[in-house]
Amino acid sequence: MPARKRNIYLSGPMTGLPDYNYPAFHRVAAQLRASGHRVYNPAEFPHDGPPEEFPIRRAFASYCNFICLEADTIVLLPGWERSKGALAERQLALNCSLEVIEWRGAI
């Protein structure tokens, strides 16, 4: 039987990492999409300004909306347990009864 296609929220550490860890987010999102999954990648949140002007409240509202209303799975990138944002996203996912998967190269 073919694997089910998931609506995935991708979560992981960003703050304090080179390039905000975007390369890892983009790489994993591409792999998941190539497997047929729908992926919300927070590293793709639209913002053209400097990092210090990132609209964090608007971004988190969008992230939470997807987690609560559309996702069935959250995939956690390595280092998630040291990220306040990823910990909050994981807890929200648990509260919404999403499947929680730690990324190890595939799901």
XYZ file of N, CA and C in Angstrom, residues 11-48:
114
model
N 9.465 22.100 11.398
C 9.881 22.882 12.557
C 11.333 22.581 12.903
N 12.024 23.589 13.409
C 13.402 23.381 13.826
C 14.044 24.680 14.259
N 15.292 24.613 14.668
C 15.989 25.805 15.146
C 16.355 26.741 14.003
N 16.276 28.039 14.276
C 16.677 29.066 13.312
C 17.586 30.102 13.963
N 17.124 30.657 15.076
C 17.827 31.757 15.731
C 19.246 31.360 16.121
N 20.198 32.215 15.735
C 21.589 32.003 16.108
C 22.359 31.060 15.203
N 21.708 30.481 14.212
C 22.389 29.556 13.299
C 22.759 30.274 12.003
N 23.823 29.833 11.329
C 24.188 30.445 10.047
C 23.013 30.392 9.071
N 22.761 31.514 8.423
C 21.652 31.629 7.465
C 20.322 31.188 8.070
N 20.206 31.303 9.386
C 18.975 30.936 10.110
C 18.562 29.485 9.864
N 19.529 28.661 9.478
C 19.277 27.240 9.220
C 18.376 27.029 8.001
N 18.186 28.071 7.195
C 17.319 27.954 6.021
C 17.762 26.846 5.070
N 19.068 26.651 4.828
C 19.446 25.564 3.911
C 18.898 24.201 4.342
N 18.923 23.904 5.636
C 18.384 22.624 6.122
C 16.876 22.575 5.916
N 16.186 23.662 6.228
C 14.735 23.705 6.028
C 14.394 23.474 4.556
N 15.098 24.161 3.658
C 14.808 24.028 2.222
C 15.124 22.621 1.715
N 16.207 22.053 2.176
C 16.596 20.701 1.743
C 15.552 19.660 2.171
N 15.145 19.712 3.425
C 14.169 18.741 3.930
C 12.806 18.966 3.277
N 12.396 20.224 3.127
C 11.112 20.508 2.471
C 11.110 19.946 1.051
N 12.216 20.113 0.330
C 12.299 19.585 -1.039
C 12.179 18.063 -1.050
N 12.832 17.398 -0.117
C 12.747 15.935 -0.039
C 11.319 15.482 0.248
N 10.674 16.142 1.186
C 9.308 15.769 1.548
C 8.346 16.025 0.391
N 8.512 17.156 -0.282
C 7.649 17.462 -1.434
C 7.876 16.480 -2.569
N 9.124 16.076 -2.769
C 9.421 15.093 -3.816
C 8.744 13.757 -3.529
N 8.444 13.503 -2.267
C 7.730 12.280 -1.878
C 6.214 12.464 -1.936
N 5.775 13.649 -2.361
C 4.351 13.893 -2.546
C 3.630 14.565 -1.398
N 4.368 14.951 -0.369
C 3.741 15.590 0.787
C 3.576 17.093 0.551
N 2.579 17.668 1.188
C 2.392 19.118 1.204
C 3.142 19.633 2.425
N 4.002 20.620 2.241
C 4.877 21.078 3.326
C 4.744 22.581 3.537
N 4.522 22.964 4.789
C 4.620 24.365 5.182
C 6.020 24.536 5.749
N 6.824 25.319 5.045
C 8.206 25.572 5.436
C 8.300 27.009 5.951
N 8.483 27.222 7.249
C 8.531 28.585 7.765
C 9.699 29.402 7.203
N 10.711 28.743 6.669
C 11.823 29.466 6.043
C 11.385 30.128 4.737
N 10.206 29.797 4.256
C 9.668 30.401 3.033
C 8.692 31.532 3.335
N 8.526 31.889 4.611
C 7.606 32.977 4.944
C 8.096 34.244 4.252
N 7.218 34.924 3.499
C 7.670 36.072 2.705
C 8.104 37.265 3.561
N 9.327 37.714 3.300
C 9.861 38.893 3.983
C 11.068 39.385 3.196
N 10.986 40.633 2.727
C 12.063 41.192 1.913
C 12.976 42.135 2.678
